[in-house]
Amino acid sequence: DWIIKTNGEWLESWAQWGGIASSSLIAYYELDDAGAVLVDTMDNYNGTINATALQPGIIGTSYNFSADALGVTTGNITEIAGSNNKSIFAWINITDYGNWGGIFGMGGSTGDTSFNLFTTNLGNLTYIGGGGDTLYAQFKPTLNTWSLVGLTHDGTNTVIHLINATGEYSESAVRTSNVTNTSFYIGRPSYSAEYFAGRIDEVGIWNKSLSASEITNLYNGGSGSRPFAQGTITLNSPSDEYISPT
């Protein structure tokens, strides 16, 4: 909670900070910056990006990753390495189901040391943890439409998430997550050149497993303010209270 002072008066206990706690947000990429720098608005894990020109996004602009483009952090994201709880979400607008494409990922390519989210050549979302540790979802994002997709891990279960205009879907299974501490990739997996076909926007990384209600709030915030980097502010002042200027 915080307090507003207006016209010399303190409005105590009338303001609340809502949304997802910023203390659990590790990195957030708006993908609004032209040039070669992958900007983390949390200023923890900046990187480089060679995606094509900026295009309209779900909020502001996005990058088109269809032409062998990628973003990669220059530092290793230690907070979600190993078996730590983690969540990674992004808005995607896929243009083609024709090939496997990595949306985001980190880690190695052996054992259970990676944490990657793909779309298959049929469009289904798929988690690959390395060494054949996979989870295939029975749902897919709609072509040429913005969808919120993500992965969560709570120490035991790994869950694939999808929310779009047709509904809210999830696929869960017990999966070990001993992720190698490596750079984080956007637009391809961490260990192969399988590039995503379409646009990606608003990528957020947390060091917690987001709840169902938090994920729904992310989706509902997609048409307004940035739900990843900023919570929502609600002023609970009674509607008939007024402090006159002095």
Coordinates of C-alpha atoms in Angstrom, one line a residue:
D1 CA 0.0 0.0 0.0
W2 CA 1.0 3.6 -0.5
I3 CA -0.4 7.0 0.3
I4 CA -1.3 9.9 -2.0
K5 CA -0.9 13.5 -0.9
T6 CA -3.2 15.9 -2.8
N7 CA -3.9 19.6 -2.1
G8 CA -2.0 19.3 1.1
E9 CA -4.1 16.3 2.4
W10 CA -3.0 12.7 2.8
L11 CA -5.4 10.1 1.4
E12 CA -4.4 7.3 3.9
S13 CA -5.2 3.7 3.2
W14 CA -7.1 4.5 0.1
A15 CA -4.6 3.1 -2.4
Q16 CA -3.7 -0.5 -3.2
W17 CA -1.2 -2.0 -5.5
G18 CA -2.7 -4.9 -7.4
G19 CA -1.7 -7.3 -10.1
I20 CA 1.3 -9.6 -10.0
A21 CA 3.9 -8.8 -7.4
S22 CA 6.9 -7.1 -9.0
S23 CA 9.2 -8.7 -6.5
S24 CA 8.8 -12.0 -8.3
L25 CA 9.4 -10.5 -11.8
I26 CA 12.9 -11.3 -13.0
A27 CA 13.0 -9.9 -16.5
Y28 CA 10.5 -8.3 -18.9
Y29 CA 10.9 -7.6 -22.6
E30 CA 8.5 -5.2 -24.2
L31 CA 10.1 -5.7 -27.6
D32 CA 9.4 -2.1 -28.5
D33 CA 13.0 -1.0 -29.1
A34 CA 14.4 -0.7 -32.6
G35 CA 18.1 -1.7 -33.0
A36 CA 20.3 -4.5 -31.8
V37 CA 19.7 -4.3 -28.0
L38 CA 17.3 -6.7 -26.3
V39 CA 16.0 -4.4 -23.5
D40 CA 15.0 -5.9 -20.1
T41 CA 12.9 -3.2 -18.5
M42 CA 13.8 -4.7 -15.1
D43 CA 17.4 -3.9 -16.1
N44 CA 18.7 -7.4 -15.0
Y45 CA 19.2 -9.3 -18.2
N46 CA 19.6 -7.2 -21.3
G47 CA 20.8 -8.9 -24.5
T48 CA 21.0 -8.7 -28.3
I49 CA 18.4 -9.1 -30.9
N50 CA 18.5 -9.4 -34.7
A51 CA 14.8 -9.6 -35.5
T52 CA 13.3 -7.8 -38.4
A53 CA 11.6 -4.4 -38.3
L54 CA 9.2 -3.6 -35.5
Q55 CA 5.5 -4.5 -36.3
P56 CA 2.2 -3.9 -34.5
G57 CA 2.1 -5.9 -31.2
I58 CA -0.5 -6.8 -28.6
I59 CA 0.7 -3.7 -26.8
G60 CA 2.8 -1.2 -28.6
T61 CA 5.1 -3.0 -31.1
S62 CA 6.4 -6.5 -31.5
Y63 CA 9.2 -8.3 -33.4
N64 CA 8.7 -10.6 -36.3
F65 CA 10.8 -13.7 -35.7
S66 CA 9.9 -15.5 -39.0
A67 CA 13.2 -14.9 -40.8
D68 CA 15.8 -16.8 -38.7
A69 CA 15.8 -14.0 -36.1
L70 CA 16.3 -14.3 -32.4
G71 CA 16.8 -12.4 -29.2
V72 CA 19.3 -13.7 -26.6
T73 CA 20.3 -12.4 -23.2
T74 CA 24.0 -11.8 -22.6
G75 CA 23.8 -13.0 -19.0
N76 CA 22.6 -16.3 -17.4
I77 CA 19.2 -16.1 -15.6
T78 CA 20.3 -17.6 -12.3
E79 CA 17.0 -17.1 -10.5
I80 CA 15.1 -19.8 -12.5
A81 CA 18.0 -22.2 -13.0
G82 CA 18.0 -25.7 -11.6
S83 CA 14.7 -26.9 -10.1
N84 CA 13.6 -23.5 -8.9
N85 CA 10.0 -22.5 -9.4
K86 CA 9.5 -20.5 -12.6
S87 CA 7.1 -19.0 -15.1
I88 CA 7.7 -17.6 -18.5
F89 CA 4.9 -16.1 -20.6
A90 CA 4.7 -14.3 -24.0
W91 CA 2.1 -13.0 -26.5
I92 CA 2.5 -14.7 -29.8
N93 CA 0.9 -14.3 -33.3
I94 CA 1.8 -17.3 -35.3
T95 CA 1.5 -17.2 -39.1
D96 CA 2.3 -20.8 -40.1
Y97 CA 2.1 -24.3 -38.6
G98 CA 4.5 -25.7 -41.2
N99 CA 7.6 -26.3 -39.1
W100 CA 8.6 -26.7 -35.5
G101 CA 9.4 -23.3 -34.0
G102 CA 10.8 -22.3 -30.6
I103 CA 8.9 -19.5 -28.8
F104 CA 11.4 -19.2 -26.0
G105 CA 13.8 -21.3 -24.0
M106 CA 16.9 -21.7 -21.9
G107 CA 19.2 -24.5 -20.8
G108 CA 21.1 -27.4 -22.4
S109 CA 20.1 -30.2 -24.8
T110 CA 20.7 -33.3 -22.7
G111 CA 18.9 -34.9 -19.8
D112 CA 16.3 -32.6 -18.2
T113 CA 18.5 -29.5 -18.4
S114 CA 16.4 -27.3 -20.7
F115 CA 13.1 -25.4 -20.5
N116 CA 11.7 -24.7 -23.9
L117 CA 8.3 -24.0 -25.4
F118 CA 7.6 -24.9 -29.1
T119 CA 4.9 -25.0 -31.6
T120 CA 5.0 -28.2 -33.6
N121 CA 4.5 -28.6 -37.4
L122 CA 0.8 -29.2 -36.6
G123 CA 0.7 -26.1 -34.4
N124 CA 0.3 -27.8 -31.0
L125 CA 2.2 -26.3 -28.1
T126 CA 5.0 -28.5 -26.7
Y127 CA 7.3 -28.4 -23.8
I128 CA 10.8 -29.9 -24.3
G129 CA 13.0 -30.4 -21.3
G130 CA 15.9 -32.1 -23.1
G131 CA 16.7 -35.7 -23.6
G132 CA 13.2 -36.6 -24.6
D133 CA 11.5 -35.1 -21.6
T134 CA 8.5 -33.7 -23.4
L135 CA 4.9 -32.6 -22.8
Y136 CA 2.6 -32.3 -25.8
A137 CA -0.5 -30.2 -25.5
Q138 CA -3.7 -31.1 -27.2
F139 CA -4.3 -27.4 -28.2
K140 CA -2.8 -24.9 -30.5
P141 CA -2.7 -21.1 -30.9
T142 CA -5.0 -19.8 -33.7
L143 CA -3.2 -18.6 -36.8
N144 CA -2.8 -14.8 -37.3
T145 CA -4.4 -14.1 -33.8
W146 CA -2.7 -12.9 -30.6
S147 CA -2.6 -15.6 -27.9
L148 CA -1.0 -15.6 -24.5
V149 CA 1.2 -18.7 -24.0
G150 CA 3.6 -19.8 -21.3
L151 CA 5.2 -22.4 -19.1
T152 CA 5.1 -22.8 -15.3
H153 CA 7.0 -25.1 -13.0
D154 CA 6.2 -25.5 -9.3
G155 CA 8.9 -27.9 -8.3
T156 CA 7.0 -30.9 -9.4
N157 CA 4.6 -30.2 -12.3
T158 CA 5.3 -28.4 -15.5
V159 CA 2.3 -26.8 -17.2
I160 CA 1.7 -25.5 -20.7
H161 CA -0.7 -22.6 -20.8
L162 CA -2.7 -21.0 -23.7
I163 CA -5.3 -18.3 -23.5
N164 CA -6.9 -16.7 -26.6
A165 CA -10.4 -15.6 -27.8
T166 CA -11.5 -19.3 -28.0
G167 CA -10.8 -20.1 -24.4
E168 CA -8.3 -20.9 -21.7
Y169 CA -6.3 -24.2 -21.9
S170 CA -3.6 -26.0 -19.9
E171 CA -1.7 -29.3 -20.0
S172 CA 0.1 -30.5 -16.9
A173 CA 2.5 -33.4 -16.1
V174 CA 5.1 -34.3 -13.5
R175 CA 8.4 -33.2 -15.1
T176 CA 11.8 -32.7 -13.5
S177 CA 13.2 -29.3 -14.1
N178 CA 17.0 -29.1 -13.5
V179 CA 17.6 -26.3 -15.9
T180 CA 21.2 -25.5 -16.9
N181 CA 22.1 -21.9 -16.1
T182 CA 22.3 -20.4 -19.5
S183 CA 21.2 -17.5 -21.6
F184 CA 17.5 -17.1 -22.4
Y185 CA 16.4 -17.2 -26.0
I186 CA 13.3 -15.6 -27.7
G187 CA 12.2 -16.7 -31.1
R188 CA 14.0 -20.1 -31.1
P189 CA 14.9 -22.8 -28.5
S190 CA 18.0 -22.7 -26.5
Y191 CA 19.8 -25.6 -28.3
S192 CA 18.7 -25.6 -32.0
A193 CA 18.0 -23.3 -34.9
E194 CA 14.2 -23.9 -35.1
Y195 CA 12.8 -20.4 -35.4
F196 CA 9.3 -19.3 -34.6
A197 CA 7.0 -18.3 -37.5
G198 CA 5.4 -15.1 -36.5
R199 CA 5.4 -12.2 -34.0
I200 CA 6.3 -12.3 -30.3
D201 CA 5.6 -9.5 -27.8
E202 CA 5.6 -8.8 -24.1
V203 CA 7.8 -11.6 -22.6
G204 CA 7.9 -11.9 -18.8
I205 CA 9.9 -14.2 -16.5
W206 CA 9.1 -14.8 -12.9
N207 CA 10.8 -16.8 -10.1
K208 CA 7.5 -18.3 -9.0
S209 CA 4.8 -20.5 -10.5
L210 CA 2.0 -18.1 -11.3
S211 CA -1.5 -19.1 -10.2
A212 CA -4.4 -19.6 -12.5
S213 CA -5.9 -16.2 -11.5
E214 CA -2.6 -14.4 -12.1
I215 CA -2.3 -15.9 -15.6
T216 CA -5.9 -14.9 -16.4
N217 CA -5.0 -11.4 -15.2
L218 CA -2.1 -11.3 -17.6
Y219 CA -4.4 -12.1 -20.5
N220 CA -7.0 -9.6 -19.5
G221 CA -4.4 -6.9 -19.2
G222 CA -3.2 -7.5 -22.8
S223 CA -5.4 -4.9 -24.3
G224 CA -4.5 -2.2 -21.7
S225 CA -1.5 -1.5 -19.6
R226 CA 1.4 -3.8 -19.5
P227 CA 0.4 -6.5 -16.9
F228 CA 3.9 -8.1 -16.8
A229 CA 6.0 -5.1 -15.7
Q230 CA 3.4 -3.0 -13.9
G231 CA 0.6 -3.9 -11.5
T232 CA -2.7 -2.1 -11.5
I233 CA -3.5 0.8 -9.1
T234 CA -6.9 0.9 -7.5
L235 CA -8.0 4.0 -5.6
N236 CA -10.6 2.9 -3.1
S237 CA -11.7 6.4 -2.1
P238 CA -15.4 6.7 -1.5
S239 CA -17.1 8.2 -4.5
D240 CA -18.7 11.0 -2.5
E241 CA -15.5 12.1 -0.7
Y242 CA -14.0 15.3 -2.0
I243 CA -11.1 17.5 -0.7
S244 CA -11.6 21.0 -1.9
P245 CA -8.6 23.1 -3.0
T246 CA -7.3 25.6 -0.4

